[in-house]
Short mmCIF file of C-alpha atoms and ligand atoms in Angstrom, two decimals:
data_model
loop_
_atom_site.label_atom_id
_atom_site.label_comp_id
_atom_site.label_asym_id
_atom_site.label_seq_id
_atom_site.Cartn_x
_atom_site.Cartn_y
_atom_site.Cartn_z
CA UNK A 105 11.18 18.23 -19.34
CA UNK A 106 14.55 18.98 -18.04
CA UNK A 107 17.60 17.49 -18.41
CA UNK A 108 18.54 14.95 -15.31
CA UNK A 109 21.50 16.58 -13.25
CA UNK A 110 21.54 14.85 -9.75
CA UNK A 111 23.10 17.57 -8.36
CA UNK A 112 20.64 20.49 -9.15
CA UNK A 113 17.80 17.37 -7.98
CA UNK A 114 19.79 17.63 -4.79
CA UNK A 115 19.64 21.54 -4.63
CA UNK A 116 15.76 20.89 -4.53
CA UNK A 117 15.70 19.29 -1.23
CA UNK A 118 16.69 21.41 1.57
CA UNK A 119 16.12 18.53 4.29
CA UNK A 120 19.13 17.04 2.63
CA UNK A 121 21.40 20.17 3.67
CA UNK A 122 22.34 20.04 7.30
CA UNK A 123 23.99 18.43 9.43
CA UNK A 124 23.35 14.75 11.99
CA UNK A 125 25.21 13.90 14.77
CA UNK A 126 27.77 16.24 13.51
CA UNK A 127 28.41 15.02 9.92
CA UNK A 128 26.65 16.14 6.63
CA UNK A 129 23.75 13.80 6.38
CA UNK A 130 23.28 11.06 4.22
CA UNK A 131 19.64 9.63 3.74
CA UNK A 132 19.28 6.47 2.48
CA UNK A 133 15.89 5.41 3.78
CA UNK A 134 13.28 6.67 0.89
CA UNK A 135 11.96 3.66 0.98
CA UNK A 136 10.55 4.67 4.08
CA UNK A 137 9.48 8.09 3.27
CA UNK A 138 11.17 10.32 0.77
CA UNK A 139 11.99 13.66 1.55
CA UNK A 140 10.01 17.09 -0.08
CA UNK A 141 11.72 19.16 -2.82
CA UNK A 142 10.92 22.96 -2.21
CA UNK A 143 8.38 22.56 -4.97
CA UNK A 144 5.87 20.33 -2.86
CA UNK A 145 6.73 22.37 0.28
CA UNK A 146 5.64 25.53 -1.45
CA UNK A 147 2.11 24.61 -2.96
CA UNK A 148 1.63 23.39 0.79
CA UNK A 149 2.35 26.32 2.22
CA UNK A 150 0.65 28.40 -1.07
CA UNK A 151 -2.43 26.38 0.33
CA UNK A 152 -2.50 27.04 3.55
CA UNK A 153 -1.57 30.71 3.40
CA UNK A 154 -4.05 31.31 0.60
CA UNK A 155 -6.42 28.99 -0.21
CA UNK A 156 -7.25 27.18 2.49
CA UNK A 157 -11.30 25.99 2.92
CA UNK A 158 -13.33 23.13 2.98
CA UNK A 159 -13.71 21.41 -0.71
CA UNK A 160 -16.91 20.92 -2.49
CA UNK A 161 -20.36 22.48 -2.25
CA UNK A 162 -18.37 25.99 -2.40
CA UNK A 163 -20.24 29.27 -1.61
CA UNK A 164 -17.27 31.65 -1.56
CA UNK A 165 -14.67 32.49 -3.52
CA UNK A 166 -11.66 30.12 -1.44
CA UNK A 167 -14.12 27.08 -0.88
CA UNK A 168 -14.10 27.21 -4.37
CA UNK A 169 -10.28 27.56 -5.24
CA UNK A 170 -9.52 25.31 -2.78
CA UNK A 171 -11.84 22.69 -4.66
CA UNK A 172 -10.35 23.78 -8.21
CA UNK A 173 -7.25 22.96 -6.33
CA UNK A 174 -8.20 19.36 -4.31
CA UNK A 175 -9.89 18.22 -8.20
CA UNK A 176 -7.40 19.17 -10.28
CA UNK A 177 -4.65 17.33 -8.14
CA UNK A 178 -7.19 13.94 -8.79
CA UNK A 179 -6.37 14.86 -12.24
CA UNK A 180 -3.17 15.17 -12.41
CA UNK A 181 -2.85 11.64 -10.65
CA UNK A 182 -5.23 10.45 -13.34
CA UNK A 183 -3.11 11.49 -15.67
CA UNK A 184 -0.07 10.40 -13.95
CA UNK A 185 -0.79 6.77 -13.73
CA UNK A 186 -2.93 6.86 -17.54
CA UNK A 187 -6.12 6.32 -15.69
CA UNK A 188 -8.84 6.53 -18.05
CA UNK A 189 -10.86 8.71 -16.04
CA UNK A 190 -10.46 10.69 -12.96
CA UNK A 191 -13.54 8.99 -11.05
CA UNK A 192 -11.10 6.19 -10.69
CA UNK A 193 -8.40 7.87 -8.64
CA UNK A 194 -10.29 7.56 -4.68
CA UNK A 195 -8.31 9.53 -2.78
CA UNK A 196 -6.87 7.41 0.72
CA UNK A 197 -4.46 8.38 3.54
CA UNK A 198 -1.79 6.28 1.65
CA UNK A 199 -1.49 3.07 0.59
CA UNK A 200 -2.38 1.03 3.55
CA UNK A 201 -5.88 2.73 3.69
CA UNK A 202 -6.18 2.26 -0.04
CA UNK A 203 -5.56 -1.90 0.35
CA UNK A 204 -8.03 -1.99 3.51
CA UNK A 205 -10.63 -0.36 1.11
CA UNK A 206 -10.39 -2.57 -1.47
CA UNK A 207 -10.33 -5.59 1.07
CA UNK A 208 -13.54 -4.71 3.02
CA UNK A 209 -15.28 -2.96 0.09
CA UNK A 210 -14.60 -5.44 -2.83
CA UNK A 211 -13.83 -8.18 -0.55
CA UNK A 212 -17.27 -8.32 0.70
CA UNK A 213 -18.81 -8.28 -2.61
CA UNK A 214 -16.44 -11.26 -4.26
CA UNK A 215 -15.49 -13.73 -1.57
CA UNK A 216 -17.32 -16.45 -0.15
CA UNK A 217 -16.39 -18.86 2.29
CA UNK A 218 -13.60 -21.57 0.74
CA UNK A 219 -12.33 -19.02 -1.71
CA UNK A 220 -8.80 -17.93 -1.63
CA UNK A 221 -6.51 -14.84 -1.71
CA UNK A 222 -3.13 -15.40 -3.15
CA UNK A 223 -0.44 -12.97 -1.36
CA UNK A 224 3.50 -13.33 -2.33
CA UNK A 225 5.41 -14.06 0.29
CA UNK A 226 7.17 -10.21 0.15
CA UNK A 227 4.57 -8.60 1.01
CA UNK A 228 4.50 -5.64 3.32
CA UNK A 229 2.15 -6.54 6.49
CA UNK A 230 -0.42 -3.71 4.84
CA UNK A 231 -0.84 -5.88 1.73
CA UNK A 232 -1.62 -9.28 4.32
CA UNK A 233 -3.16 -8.07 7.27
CA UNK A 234 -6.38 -6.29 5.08
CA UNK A 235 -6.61 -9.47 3.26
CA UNK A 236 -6.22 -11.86 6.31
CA UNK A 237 -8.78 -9.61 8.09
CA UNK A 238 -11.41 -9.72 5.39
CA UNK A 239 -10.89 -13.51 4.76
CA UNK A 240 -11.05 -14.56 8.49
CA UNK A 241 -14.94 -12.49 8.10
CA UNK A 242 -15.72 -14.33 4.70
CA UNK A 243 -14.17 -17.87 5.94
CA UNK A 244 -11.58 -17.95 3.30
CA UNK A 245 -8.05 -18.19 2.86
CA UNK A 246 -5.22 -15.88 2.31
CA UNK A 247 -2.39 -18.18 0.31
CA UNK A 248 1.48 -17.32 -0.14
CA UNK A 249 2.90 -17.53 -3.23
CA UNK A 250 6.27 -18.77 -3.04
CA UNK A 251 9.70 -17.05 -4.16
CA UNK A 252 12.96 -18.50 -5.00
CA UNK A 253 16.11 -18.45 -3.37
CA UNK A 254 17.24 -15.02 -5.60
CA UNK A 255 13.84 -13.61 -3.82
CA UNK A 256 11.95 -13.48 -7.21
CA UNK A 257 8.43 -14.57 -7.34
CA UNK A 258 8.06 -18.22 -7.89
CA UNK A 259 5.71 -18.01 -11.45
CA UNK A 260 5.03 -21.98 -12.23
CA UNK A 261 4.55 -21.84 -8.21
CA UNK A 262 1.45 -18.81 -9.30
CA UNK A 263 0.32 -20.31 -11.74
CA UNK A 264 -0.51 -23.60 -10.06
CA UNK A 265 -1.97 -21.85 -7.20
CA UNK A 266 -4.37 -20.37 -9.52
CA UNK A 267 -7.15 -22.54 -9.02
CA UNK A 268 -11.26 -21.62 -9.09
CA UNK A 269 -11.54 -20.98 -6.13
CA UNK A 270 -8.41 -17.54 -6.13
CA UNK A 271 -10.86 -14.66 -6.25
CA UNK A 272 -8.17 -11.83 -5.28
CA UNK A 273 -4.38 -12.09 -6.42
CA UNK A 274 -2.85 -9.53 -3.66
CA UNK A 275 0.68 -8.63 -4.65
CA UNK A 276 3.18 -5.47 -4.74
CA UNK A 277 4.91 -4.05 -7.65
CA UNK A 278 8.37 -3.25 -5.97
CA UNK A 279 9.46 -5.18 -2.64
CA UNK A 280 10.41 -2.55 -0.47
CA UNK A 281 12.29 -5.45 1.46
CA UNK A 282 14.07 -6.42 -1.64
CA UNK A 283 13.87 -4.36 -4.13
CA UNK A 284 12.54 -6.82 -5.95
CA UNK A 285 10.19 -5.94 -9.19
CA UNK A 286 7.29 -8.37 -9.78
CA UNK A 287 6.40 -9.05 -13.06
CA UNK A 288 2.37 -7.77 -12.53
CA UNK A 289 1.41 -7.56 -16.42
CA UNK A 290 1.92 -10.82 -16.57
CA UNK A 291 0.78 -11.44 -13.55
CA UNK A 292 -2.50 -9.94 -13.72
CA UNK A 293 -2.55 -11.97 -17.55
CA UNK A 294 -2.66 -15.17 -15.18
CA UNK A 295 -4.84 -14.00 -12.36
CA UNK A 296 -7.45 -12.88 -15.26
CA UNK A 297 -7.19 -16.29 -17.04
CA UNK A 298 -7.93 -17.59 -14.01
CA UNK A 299 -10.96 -15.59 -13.11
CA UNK A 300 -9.51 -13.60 -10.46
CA UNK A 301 -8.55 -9.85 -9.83
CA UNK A 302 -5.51 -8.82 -9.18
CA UNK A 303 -4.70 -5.42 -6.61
CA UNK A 304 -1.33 -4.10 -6.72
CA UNK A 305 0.63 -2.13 -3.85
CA UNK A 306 2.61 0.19 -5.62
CA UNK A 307 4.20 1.67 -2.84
CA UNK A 308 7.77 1.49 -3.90
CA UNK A 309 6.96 1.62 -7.47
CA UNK A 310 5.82 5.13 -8.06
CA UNK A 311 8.81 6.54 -7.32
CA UNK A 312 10.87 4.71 -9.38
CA UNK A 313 9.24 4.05 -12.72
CA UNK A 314 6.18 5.21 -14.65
CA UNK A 315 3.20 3.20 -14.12
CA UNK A 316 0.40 3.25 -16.30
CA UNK A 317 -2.52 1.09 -14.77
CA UNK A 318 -3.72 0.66 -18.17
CA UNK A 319 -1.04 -1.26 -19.23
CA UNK A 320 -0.64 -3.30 -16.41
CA UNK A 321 -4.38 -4.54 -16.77
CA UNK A 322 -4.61 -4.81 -13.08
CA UNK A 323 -8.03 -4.35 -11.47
CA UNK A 324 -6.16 -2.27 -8.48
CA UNK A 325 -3.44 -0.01 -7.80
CA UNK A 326 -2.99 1.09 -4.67
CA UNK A 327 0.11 4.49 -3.38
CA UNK A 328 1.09 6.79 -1.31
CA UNK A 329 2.08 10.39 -1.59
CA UNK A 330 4.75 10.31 0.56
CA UNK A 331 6.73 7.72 -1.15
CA UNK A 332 7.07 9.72 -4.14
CA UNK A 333 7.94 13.22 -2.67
CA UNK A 334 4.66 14.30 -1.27
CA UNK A 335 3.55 14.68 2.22
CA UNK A 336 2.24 12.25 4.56
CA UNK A 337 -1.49 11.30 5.03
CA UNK A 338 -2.46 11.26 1.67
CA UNK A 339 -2.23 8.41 -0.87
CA UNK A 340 -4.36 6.92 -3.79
CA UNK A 341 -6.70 3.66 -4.92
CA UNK A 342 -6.84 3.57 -8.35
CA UNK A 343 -9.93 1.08 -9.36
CA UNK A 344 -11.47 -0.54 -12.44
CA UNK A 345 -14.82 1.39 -12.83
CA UNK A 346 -16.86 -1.36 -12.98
CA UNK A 347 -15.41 -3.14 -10.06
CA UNK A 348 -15.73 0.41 -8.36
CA UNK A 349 -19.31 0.98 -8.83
CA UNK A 350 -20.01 -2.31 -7.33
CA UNK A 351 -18.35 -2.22 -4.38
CA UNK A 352 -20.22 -1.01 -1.19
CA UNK A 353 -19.06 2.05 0.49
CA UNK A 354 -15.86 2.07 2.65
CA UNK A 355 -16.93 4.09 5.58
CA UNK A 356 -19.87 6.18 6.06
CA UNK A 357 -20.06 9.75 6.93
CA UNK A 358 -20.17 13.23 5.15
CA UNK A 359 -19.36 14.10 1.39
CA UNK A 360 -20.03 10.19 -0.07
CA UNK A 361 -24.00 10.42 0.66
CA UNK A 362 -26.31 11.77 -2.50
CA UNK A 363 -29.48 12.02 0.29
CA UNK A 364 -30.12 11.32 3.57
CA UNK A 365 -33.07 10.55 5.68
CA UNK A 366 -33.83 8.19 9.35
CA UNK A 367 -35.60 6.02 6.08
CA UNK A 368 -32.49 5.61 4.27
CA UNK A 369 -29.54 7.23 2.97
CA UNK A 370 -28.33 6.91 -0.93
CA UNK A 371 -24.65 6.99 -1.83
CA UNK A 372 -22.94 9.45 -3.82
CA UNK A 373 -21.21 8.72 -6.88
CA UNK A 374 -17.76 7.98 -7.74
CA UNK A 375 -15.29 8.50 -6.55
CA UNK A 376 -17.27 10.53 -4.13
CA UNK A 377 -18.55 7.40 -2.49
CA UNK A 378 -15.23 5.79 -1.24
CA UNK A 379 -14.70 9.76 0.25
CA UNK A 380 -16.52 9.84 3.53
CA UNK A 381 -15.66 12.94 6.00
CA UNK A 382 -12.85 16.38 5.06
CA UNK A 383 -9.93 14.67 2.64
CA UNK A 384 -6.72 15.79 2.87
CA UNK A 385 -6.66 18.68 0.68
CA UNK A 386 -3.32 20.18 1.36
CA UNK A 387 -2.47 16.39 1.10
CA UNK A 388 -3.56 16.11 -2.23
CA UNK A 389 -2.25 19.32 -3.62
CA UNK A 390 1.34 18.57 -2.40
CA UNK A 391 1.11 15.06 -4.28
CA UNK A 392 -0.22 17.03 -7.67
CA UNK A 393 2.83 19.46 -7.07
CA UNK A 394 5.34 15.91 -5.91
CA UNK A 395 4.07 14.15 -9.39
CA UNK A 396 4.50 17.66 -11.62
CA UNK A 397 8.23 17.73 -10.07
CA UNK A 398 8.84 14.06 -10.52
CA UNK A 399 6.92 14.02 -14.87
CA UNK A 400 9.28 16.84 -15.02
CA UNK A 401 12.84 15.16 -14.94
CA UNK A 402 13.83 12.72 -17.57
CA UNK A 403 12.67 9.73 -16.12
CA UNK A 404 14.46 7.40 -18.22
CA UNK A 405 17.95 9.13 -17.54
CA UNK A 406 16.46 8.90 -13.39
CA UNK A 407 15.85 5.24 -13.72
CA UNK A 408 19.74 4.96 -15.56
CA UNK A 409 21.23 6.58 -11.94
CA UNK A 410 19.47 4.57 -9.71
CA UNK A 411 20.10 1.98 -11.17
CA UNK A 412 24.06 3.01 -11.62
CA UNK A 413 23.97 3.81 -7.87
CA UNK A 414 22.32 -0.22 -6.84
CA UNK A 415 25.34 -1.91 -9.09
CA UNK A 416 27.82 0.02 -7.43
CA UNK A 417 26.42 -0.20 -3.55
CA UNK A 418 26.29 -3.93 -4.44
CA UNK A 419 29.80 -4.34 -5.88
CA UNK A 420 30.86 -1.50 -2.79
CA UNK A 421 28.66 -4.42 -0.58
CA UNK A 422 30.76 -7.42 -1.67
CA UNK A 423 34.09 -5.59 -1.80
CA UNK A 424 33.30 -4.94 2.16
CA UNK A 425 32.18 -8.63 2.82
CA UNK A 426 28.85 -7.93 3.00
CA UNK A 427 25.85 -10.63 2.34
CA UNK A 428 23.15 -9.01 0.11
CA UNK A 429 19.99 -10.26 1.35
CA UNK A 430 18.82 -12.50 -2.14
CA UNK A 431 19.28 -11.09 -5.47
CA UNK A 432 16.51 -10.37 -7.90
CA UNK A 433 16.76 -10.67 -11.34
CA UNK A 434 15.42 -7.36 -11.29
CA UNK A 435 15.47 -4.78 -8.66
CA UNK A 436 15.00 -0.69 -7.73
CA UNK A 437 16.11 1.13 -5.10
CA UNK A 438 17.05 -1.28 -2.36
CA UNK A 439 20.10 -2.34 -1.34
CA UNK A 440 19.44 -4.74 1.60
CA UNK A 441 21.99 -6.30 3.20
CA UNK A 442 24.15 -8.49 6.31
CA UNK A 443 26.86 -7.72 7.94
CA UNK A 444 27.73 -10.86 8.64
CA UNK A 445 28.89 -11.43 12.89
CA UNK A 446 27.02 -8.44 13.53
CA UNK A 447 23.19 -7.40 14.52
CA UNK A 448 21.35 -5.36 11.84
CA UNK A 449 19.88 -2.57 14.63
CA UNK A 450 23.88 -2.17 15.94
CA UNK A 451 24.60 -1.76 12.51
CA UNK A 452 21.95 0.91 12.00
CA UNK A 453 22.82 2.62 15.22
CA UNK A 454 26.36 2.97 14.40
CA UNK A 455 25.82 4.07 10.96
CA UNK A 456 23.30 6.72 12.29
CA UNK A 457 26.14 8.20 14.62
CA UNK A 458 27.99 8.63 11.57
CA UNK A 459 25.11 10.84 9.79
CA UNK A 460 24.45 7.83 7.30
CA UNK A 461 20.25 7.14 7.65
CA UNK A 462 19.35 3.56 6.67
CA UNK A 463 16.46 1.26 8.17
CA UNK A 464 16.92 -1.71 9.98
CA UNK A 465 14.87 -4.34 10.89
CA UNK A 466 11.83 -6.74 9.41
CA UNK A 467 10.92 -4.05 7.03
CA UNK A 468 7.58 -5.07 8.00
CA UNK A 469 7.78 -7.89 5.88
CA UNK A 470 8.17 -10.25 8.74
CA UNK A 471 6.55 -13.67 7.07
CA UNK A 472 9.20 -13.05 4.41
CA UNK A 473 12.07 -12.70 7.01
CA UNK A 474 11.07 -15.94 8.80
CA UNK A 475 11.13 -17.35 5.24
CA UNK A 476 14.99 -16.04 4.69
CA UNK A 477 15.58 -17.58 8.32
CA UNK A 478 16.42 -14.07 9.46
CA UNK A 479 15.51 -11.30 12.05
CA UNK A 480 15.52 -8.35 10.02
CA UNK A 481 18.17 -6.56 7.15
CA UNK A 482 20.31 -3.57 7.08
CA UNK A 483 18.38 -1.58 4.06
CA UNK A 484 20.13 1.74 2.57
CA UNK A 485 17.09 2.44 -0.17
CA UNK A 486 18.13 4.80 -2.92
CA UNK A 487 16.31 7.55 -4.62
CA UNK A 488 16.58 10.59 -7.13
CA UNK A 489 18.65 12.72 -4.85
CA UNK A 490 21.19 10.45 -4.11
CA UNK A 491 24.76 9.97 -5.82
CA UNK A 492 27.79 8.10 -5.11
CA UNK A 493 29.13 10.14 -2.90
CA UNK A 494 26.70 9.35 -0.53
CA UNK A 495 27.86 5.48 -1.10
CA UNK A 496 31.26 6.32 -0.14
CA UNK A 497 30.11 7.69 2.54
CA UNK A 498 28.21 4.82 3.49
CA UNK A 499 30.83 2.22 2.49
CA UNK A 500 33.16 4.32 5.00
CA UNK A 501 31.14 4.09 7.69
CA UNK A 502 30.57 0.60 7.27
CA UNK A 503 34.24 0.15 7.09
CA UNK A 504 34.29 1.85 10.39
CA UNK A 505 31.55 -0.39 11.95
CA UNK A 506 33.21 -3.30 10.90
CA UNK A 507 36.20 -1.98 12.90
CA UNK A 508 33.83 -1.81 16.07
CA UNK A 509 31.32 -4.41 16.39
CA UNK A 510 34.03 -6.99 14.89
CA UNK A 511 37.49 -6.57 15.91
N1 PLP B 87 3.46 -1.45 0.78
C1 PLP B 87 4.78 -1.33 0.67
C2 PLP B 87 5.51 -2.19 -0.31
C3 PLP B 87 5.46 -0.43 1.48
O1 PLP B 87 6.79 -0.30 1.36
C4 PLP B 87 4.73 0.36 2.39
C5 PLP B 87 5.43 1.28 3.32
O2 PLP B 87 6.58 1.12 3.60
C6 PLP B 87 3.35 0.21 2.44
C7 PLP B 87 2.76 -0.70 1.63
C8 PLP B 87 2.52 1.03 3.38
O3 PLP B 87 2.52 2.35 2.96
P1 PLP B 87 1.85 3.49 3.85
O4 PLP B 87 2.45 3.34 5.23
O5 PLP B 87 2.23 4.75 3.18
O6 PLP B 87 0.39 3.23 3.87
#
């Protein structure tokens, strides 16, 4: 492991090195998508210019690296996220595929018609829509848990909600709205008590703190690889075998059969099964190589600077009269935020023309925005490569937008 030094983290990333509108960039939208170190971009391009072939049922000598390759990046996930076994890591296009999986697949098998699925009320539309989808088909109902005026999950709220008839318990690890982290051990303590399982979107979490699913005790875990410095298109569902090998398959096609005839067709096993048609191979290798970078920094020291960098954008935030968007008891990465007099999106735009990169808007989070009573937030999310100089450089041109939109 090597010693955390921000700066030689920012050395990694050559998107970070140039130029916007004129001004050296600052990018403070990883909640969004983080950007590649060098690393990732190289086994990529390693694949592509030496490897690349179809995976599986190999018969030359690159179909068969290539599969080395595709299985030992499953691996390294497994490992990653203490997975007891590999068979448990399905690879997805990213997180969004992974909760529609577990929706159609397990909600299929577990939900009958009256049941409920609990959903907190931050969810991201991909951890609602699945869910609403699945229960409009089984004729139940997706419920929100509540959250309290700091934008913290409402617990005595949960816990009364959790009746017999809450077969899924839908909820994400980090808010990528907020920021806010959800207390999911315990949660998934309650949902099990309860008789329900519990599927977590760990989108924003990955990134930011180790997870280990064992730990948790949740029955899902859903992420993506590019929210944790690998490319796009690929992402993981992490499963409970059992509740795996129950569920039907996801879509049908080649790779997740075992035989198939105009009589019949027999499924493959896992996690072969949830794996219909080519996966993304050069997807999955630039995740491996994206988790290998990330399990090689000191994560604890990582965690200390982001954490350094929130305090300080929020103090920066109040010492510029800006209203942070609630205030979790405990939050990573997001720094979300009103200016008050002033749109979010002209706030964005003018930040932009300054080379400062933040997101604006509902986050897609909208049911929690019409909750908060607001159209959307100003959201500069933090991540390894980012240091305070990039928050003076935000704070400046925030100064400067002030100066426009309100004087
Ligand atoms: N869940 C959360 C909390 C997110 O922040 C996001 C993306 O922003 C998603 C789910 C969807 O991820 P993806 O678009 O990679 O499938």
């Amino acid at each position: 492991m090597t010693q955390f030094d921000p700066e030689k983290i920012r050395r990694d990333f050559p998107i970070l090195h140039q130029r916007v509108h004129d001004q050296p960039l600052v990018y403070l939208d990883s909640a969004a998508t983080t950007q590649k170190p060098q690393m990732v971009i190289d086994a990529v391009d390693r694949y592509y210019c030496l490897d690349n072939s179809n995976v599986h049922r190999a018969a030359h000598a690159l179909a068969d690296r290539a599969t080395t390759a595709f299985e030992h990046a499953r691996r390294r996930v497994a490992t990653f996220i203490n997975s007891p076994k590999s068979e448990q890591v399905i690879w997805t296009r990213g997180t969004t595929e992974s909760i529609n999986l577990v929706a159609s697949a397990y909600g299929r098998i577990a939900l009958q018609a009256g049941d409920k699925i609990l959903v907190s009320t931050l969810e991201h539309h991909s951890n609602i829509v699945p869910w609403q989808m699945i229960a409009a088909e089984r004729g139940a109902h997706v419920v929100a848990i509540p959250i309290d005026t700091r934008g913290d999950l409402d617990l005595d709220a949960y816990q009364a909600l959790l009746d017999e008839r809450v077969k899924i318990v839908a909820v994400n690890h980090v808010s990528n709205a907020l920021g806010t982290v959800n207390p999911v051990k315990l949660m998934a303590q309650y949902a099990h008590s309860a008789g329900a399982k519990i599927v977590v979107d760990g989108a924003q979490a990955i990134a930011h703190f180790s997870v280990d699913v064992q730990d948790l005790g949740c029955d899902f875990y859903a992420f993506s690889g590019h929210k944790a410095f690998g490319p796009t298109g690929i992402g993981v569902l992490w499963g409970r075998e059992a509740l795996l090998e129950q569920m039907p398959p996801y879509q049908g096609g080649g790779e997740m059969i075992e035989t198939v005839s105009f009589a019949g067709t027999t499924f493959n096993h896992l996690p072969y099964k949830f794996e219909a048609g080519t996966p993304d191979i050069a997807g999955a290798i630039g995740m491996a190589a994206a988790l290998d970078y990330l399990e090689n920094i000191d994560r604890a020291a990582l965690q200390a600077h982001e954490n350094n960098l929130l305090k300080t954008a929020i103090l920066l935030g109040e010492e510029h009269g800006l209203q942070r968007v609630c205030a979790p008891q405990q939050a990573v990465g997001v720094y979300s935020f009103l200016m008050p007099g002033a749109h979010p999106a002209d706030v964005g735009t003018l930040l932009d023309q300054q080379g400062v990169a933040v997101r604006t808007g509902h986050h897609c989070a909208q049911p929690l925005m019409a909750h908060l009573g607001i159209p959307g937030t100003v959201r500069a999310s933090l991540s390894i490569y980012n240091n305070l100089d990039d928050l003076h450089r935000l704070f400046a041109a925030i100064a400067k937008v002030k100066t426009f939109l309100l004087q």
